């Protein structure tokens, strides 16, 4: 199975400041045949289902605020929240869909 | 609007069985790869398994913790995917989510395995 490792496990950021979450995969998630990285980011709030933020490592889902951005390729990826808002308090997960056996990172808790 | 509605959760004793159902609407169900994801209370998301659509062979894959105990099936005539769980263990206690990749999720159903 592809292992996804996120860092840090949790972080506290001031309102309006930048939050950066890293995700490392044990296998490259890049398919050269279509030039895409099979990596998504989800936001999870208590009592709610996950919400897709980013797919193909950097494509923002329609309706997701522009302060959320994804970057990276191969085995190293980053989710950045450029200016943290109160409603962004949540746990964030990276997720690989390169392998038929999908896996999630362990999650990063973002607090104010 | 895409909707996924799970049902079938509840309390079951260790070693017991339970079947979850998920009904989908608002999309072409028979073309969708359907997935189950769980979240133990206070812990992270865990991919349980997936069934492909019939065009892609309708095959299934499972995460290591549930392989050999859980089975996913589908009935496209009812827009329903099932998760049959056997030999349940306390560590299977979780909220189970139905998921149509990449963006559609049900609200989840709680499974509690306890004596």
GROMACS .gro file of C-alpha atoms in nm:
model
  227
    1UNK     CA    1   0.000   0.000   0.000
    2UNK     CA    2   0.111   0.357  -0.060
    3UNK     CA    3   0.175   0.525   0.274
    4UNK     CA    4   0.082   0.892   0.305
    5UNK     CA    5   0.256   1.089   0.579
    6UNK     CA    6   0.143   1.437   0.673
    7UNK     CA    7   0.328   1.700   0.873
    8UNK     CA    8   0.270   1.851   1.115
    9UNK     CA    9   0.003   1.654   1.302
   10UNK     CA   10  -0.142   1.982   1.423
   11UNK     CA   11  -0.074   2.353   1.394
   12UNK     CA   12  -0.209   2.673   1.541
   13UNK     CA   13  -0.218   2.981   1.322
   14UNK     CA   14  -0.330   3.336   1.387
   15UNK     CA   15  -0.630   3.460   1.195
   16UNK     CA   16  -0.514   3.604   0.864
   17UNK     CA   17  -0.184   3.418   0.872
   18UNK     CA   18  -0.063   3.141   0.641
   19UNK     CA   19  -0.105   2.772   0.719
   20UNK     CA   20   0.107   2.512   0.539
   21UNK     CA   21   0.050   2.138   0.549
   22UNK     CA   22   0.288   1.887   0.395
   23UNK     CA   23   0.216   1.541   0.259
   24UNK     CA   24   0.473   1.283   0.153
   25UNK     CA   25   0.386   0.962  -0.027
   26UNK     CA   26   0.589   0.641  -0.024
   27UNK     CA   27   0.548   0.608  -0.401
   28UNK     CA   28   0.536   0.867  -0.676
   29UNK     CA   29   0.183   0.975  -0.755
   30UNK     CA   30   0.277   1.115  -1.096
   31UNK     CA   31   0.155   0.950  -1.414
   32UNK     CA   32   0.377   1.055  -1.704
   33UNK     CA   33   0.117   0.935  -1.958
   34UNK     CA   34  -0.116   1.223  -1.866
   35UNK     CA   35   0.120   1.448  -1.671
   36UNK     CA   36  -0.099   1.437  -1.361
   37UNK     CA   37  -0.041   1.380  -0.992
   38UNK     CA   38  -0.312   1.161  -0.838
   39UNK     CA   39  -0.337   1.353  -0.511
   40UNK     CA   40  -0.636   1.521  -0.347
   41UNK     CA   41  -0.689   1.728  -0.034
   42UNK     CA   42  -1.000   1.703   0.184
   43UNK     CA   43  -1.126   1.919   0.468
   44UNK     CA   44  -1.305   1.740   0.752
   45UNK     CA   45  -1.510   1.916   1.017
   46UNK     CA   46  -1.660   1.739   1.316
   47UNK     CA   47  -1.998   1.582   1.238
   48UNK     CA   48  -1.968   1.649   0.865
   49UNK     CA   49  -1.848   1.437   0.574
   50UNK     CA   50  -1.517   1.525   0.409
   51UNK     CA   51  -1.517   1.808   0.158
   52UNK     CA   52  -1.299   1.801  -0.153
   53UNK     CA   53  -1.073   2.104  -0.177
   54UNK     CA   54  -0.803   2.016  -0.429
   55UNK     CA   55  -0.758   1.740  -0.688
   56UNK     CA   56  -0.480   1.658  -0.935
   57UNK     CA   57  -0.257   1.808  -0.662
   58UNK     CA   58  -0.330   2.167  -0.759
   59UNK     CA   59  -0.676   2.199  -0.918
   60UNK     CA   60  -0.913   2.384  -0.687
   61UNK     CA   61  -1.264   2.242  -0.664
   62UNK     CA   62  -1.529   2.492  -0.784
   63UNK     CA   63  -1.664   2.693  -0.492
   64UNK     CA   64  -1.353   2.648  -0.278
   65UNK     CA   65  -1.208   2.984  -0.170
   66UNK     CA   66  -0.897   3.100  -0.351
   67UNK     CA   67  -0.702   3.110  -0.024
   68UNK     CA   68  -0.672   2.731  -0.056
   69UNK     CA   69  -0.401   2.614  -0.293
   70UNK     CA   70  -0.219   2.290  -0.361
   71UNK     CA   71   0.127   2.230  -0.500
   72UNK     CA   72   0.389   1.963  -0.541
   73UNK     CA   73   0.463   1.665  -0.760
   74UNK     CA   74   0.588   1.311  -0.738
   75UNK     CA   75   0.609   1.230  -0.368
   76UNK     CA   76   0.593   1.570  -0.198
   77UNK     CA   77   0.287   1.789  -0.182
   78UNK     CA   78   0.167   2.095   0.006
   79UNK     CA   79  -0.167   2.247   0.096
   80UNK     CA   80  -0.152   2.617   0.172
   81UNK     CA   81  -0.419   2.834   0.331
   82UNK     CA   82  -0.295   3.181   0.251
   83UNK     CA   83  -0.497   3.374   0.508
   84UNK     CA   84  -0.660   3.158   0.772
   85UNK     CA   85  -1.025   3.227   0.850
   86UNK     CA   86  -1.221   3.108   1.150
   87UNK     CA   87  -1.425   2.871   0.933
   88UNK     CA   88  -1.106   2.693   0.822
   89UNK     CA   89  -1.064   2.524   1.161
   90UNK     CA   90  -1.077   2.157   1.064
   91UNK     CA   91  -0.869   1.848   1.002
   92UNK     CA   92  -0.711   1.827   0.657
   93UNK     CA   93  -0.627   1.502   0.480
   94UNK     CA   94  -0.422   1.424   0.175
   95UNK     CA   95  -0.545   1.129  -0.031
   96UNK     CA   96  -0.381   0.933  -0.310
   97UNK     CA   97  -0.586   0.784  -0.591
   98UNK     CA   98  -0.286   0.666  -0.795
   99UNK     CA   99  -0.320   0.312  -0.666
  100UNK     CA  100  -0.633   0.101  -0.683
  101UNK     CA  101  -0.578   0.067  -0.307
  102UNK     CA  102  -0.648   0.424  -0.203
  103UNK     CA  103  -0.500   0.567   0.116
  104UNK     CA  104  -0.526   0.881   0.328
  105UNK     CA  105  -0.272   1.069   0.530
  106UNK     CA  106  -0.321   1.064   0.906
  107UNK     CA  107  -0.464   1.416   0.907
  108UNK     CA  108  -0.346   1.760   1.020
  109UNK     CA  109  -0.554   1.952   1.271
  110UNK     CA  110  -0.562   2.326   1.207
  111UNK     CA  111  -0.658   2.556   1.495
  112UNK     CA  112  -0.667   2.926   1.558
  113UNK     CA  113  -2.808   1.739  -0.675
  114UNK     CA  114  -2.597   1.437  -0.589
  115UNK     CA  115  -2.712   1.255  -0.276
  116UNK     CA  116  -2.576   0.952  -0.099
  117UNK     CA  117  -2.774   0.813   0.193
  118UNK     CA  118  -2.631   0.541   0.415
  119UNK     CA  119  -2.829   0.314   0.642
  120UNK     CA  120  -2.784  -0.001   0.845
  121UNK     CA  121  -2.551   0.114   1.120
  122UNK     CA  122  -2.598   0.017   1.481
  123UNK     CA  123  -2.466  -0.181   1.775
  124UNK     CA  124  -2.333  -0.530   1.714
  125UNK     CA  125  -2.141  -0.774   1.932
  126UNK     CA  126  -1.783  -0.877   1.854
  127UNK     CA  127  -1.784  -1.156   1.599
  128UNK     CA  128  -2.117  -1.044   1.460
  129UNK     CA  129  -2.222  -0.926   1.116
  130UNK     CA  130  -2.386  -0.616   0.977
  131UNK     CA  131  -2.479  -0.490   0.633
  132UNK     CA  132  -2.466  -0.123   0.539
  133UNK     CA  133  -2.650   0.020   0.240
  134UNK     CA  134  -2.597   0.339   0.045
  135UNK     CA  135  -2.850   0.474  -0.202
  136UNK     CA  136  -2.730   0.723  -0.460
  137UNK     CA  137  -2.924   0.977  -0.662
  138UNK     CA  138  -2.858   1.277  -0.883
  139UNK     CA  139  -2.588   1.109  -1.088
  140UNK     CA  140  -2.541   0.812  -1.319
  141UNK     CA  141  -2.495   0.551  -1.047
  142UNK     CA  142  -2.413   0.262  -1.277
  143UNK     CA  143  -2.112   0.452  -1.414
  144UNK     CA  144  -1.969   0.534  -1.070
  145UNK     CA  145  -1.692   0.367  -0.876
  146UNK     CA  146  -1.836   0.346  -0.526
  147UNK     CA  147  -1.619   0.354  -0.216
  148UNK     CA  148  -1.657   0.307   0.158
  149UNK     CA  149  -1.444   0.513   0.396
  150UNK     CA  150  -1.458   0.497   0.775
  151UNK     CA  151  -1.352   0.716   1.062
  152UNK     CA  152  -1.306   0.567   1.406
  153UNK     CA  153  -1.409   0.814   1.674
  154UNK     CA  154  -1.126   1.054   1.744
  155UNK     CA  155  -0.912   0.915   1.464
  156UNK     CA  156  -0.843   0.975   1.096
  157UNK     CA  157  -1.007   0.867   0.773
  158UNK     CA  158  -0.947   0.510   0.662
  159UNK     CA  159  -1.021   0.377   0.314
  160UNK     CA  160  -1.224   0.058   0.348
  161UNK     CA  161  -1.274  -0.052  -0.011
  162UNK     CA  162  -1.422   0.014  -0.351
  163UNK     CA  163  -1.628  -0.145  -0.625
  164UNK     CA  164  -1.582  -0.044  -0.985
  165UNK     CA  165  -1.871   0.000  -1.225
  166UNK     CA  166  -1.975  -0.295  -1.441
  167UNK     CA  167  -1.811  -0.149  -1.750
  168UNK     CA  168  -1.478  -0.164  -1.567
  169UNK     CA  169  -1.548  -0.516  -1.451
  170UNK     CA  170  -1.730  -0.449  -1.125
  171UNK     CA  171  -1.422  -0.561  -0.935
  172UNK     CA  172  -1.355  -0.487  -0.571
  173UNK     CA  173  -1.051  -0.387  -0.366
  174UNK     CA  174  -1.018  -0.372   0.012
  175UNK     CA  175  -0.790  -0.217   0.267
  176UNK     CA  176  -0.573  -0.459   0.464
  177UNK     CA  177  -0.762  -0.425   0.799
  178UNK     CA  178  -1.089  -0.551   0.648
  179UNK     CA  179  -0.973  -0.783   0.370
  180UNK     CA  180  -1.137  -1.123   0.399
  181UNK     CA  181  -1.404  -0.997   0.641
  182UNK     CA  182  -1.584  -0.724   0.445
  183UNK     CA  183  -1.749  -0.750   0.103
  184UNK     CA  184  -1.873  -0.468  -0.118
  185UNK     CA  185  -2.145  -0.531  -0.375
  186UNK     CA  186  -2.379  -0.321  -0.584
  187UNK     CA  187  -2.728  -0.335  -0.730
  188UNK     CA  188  -2.743  -0.081  -1.009
  189UNK     CA  189  -3.117  -0.140  -1.055
  190UNK     CA  190  -3.162   0.007  -0.707
  191UNK     CA  191  -2.880   0.262  -0.723
  192UNK     CA  192  -2.743   0.094  -0.413
  193UNK     CA  193  -2.404  -0.016  -0.291
  194UNK     CA  194  -2.364  -0.249   0.005
  195UNK     CA  195  -2.096  -0.316   0.264
  196UNK     CA  196  -2.133  -0.659   0.420
  197UNK     CA  197  -1.926  -0.687   0.737
  198UNK     CA  198  -1.847  -1.016   0.909
  199UNK     CA  199  -1.634  -1.115   1.209
  200UNK     CA  200  -1.664  -0.762   1.345
  201UNK     CA  201  -1.411  -0.642   1.598
  202UNK     CA  202  -1.417  -0.351   1.846
  203UNK     CA  203  -1.163  -0.173   1.626
  204UNK     CA  204  -1.420  -0.168   1.344
  205UNK     CA  205  -1.622   0.082   1.550
  206UNK     CA  206  -1.644   0.392   1.331
  207UNK     CA  207  -1.860   0.622   1.126
  208UNK     CA  208  -1.885   0.464   0.782
  209UNK     CA  209  -1.916   0.692   0.481
  210UNK     CA  210  -2.031   0.608   0.133
  211UNK     CA  211  -1.826   0.796  -0.128
  212UNK     CA  212  -1.858   0.849  -0.502
  213UNK     CA  213  -1.514   0.959  -0.612
  214UNK     CA  214  -1.395   1.227  -0.595
  215UNK     CA  215  -1.638   1.472  -0.438
  216UNK     CA  216  -1.964   1.315  -0.322
  217UNK     CA  217  -2.012   1.179   0.027
  218UNK     CA  218  -2.296   1.054   0.240
  219UNK     CA  219  -2.353   1.182   0.593
  220UNK     CA  220  -2.222   0.861   0.744
  221UNK     CA  221  -2.365   0.586   0.962
  222UNK     CA  222  -2.224   0.481   1.299
  223UNK     CA  223  -2.124   0.120   1.359
  224UNK     CA  224  -2.045   0.025   1.716
  225UNK     CA  225  -1.891  -0.314   1.793
  226UNK     CA  226  -1.918  -0.384   2.164
  227UNK     CA  227  -2.036  -0.653   2.400
   0.00000   0.00000   0.00000
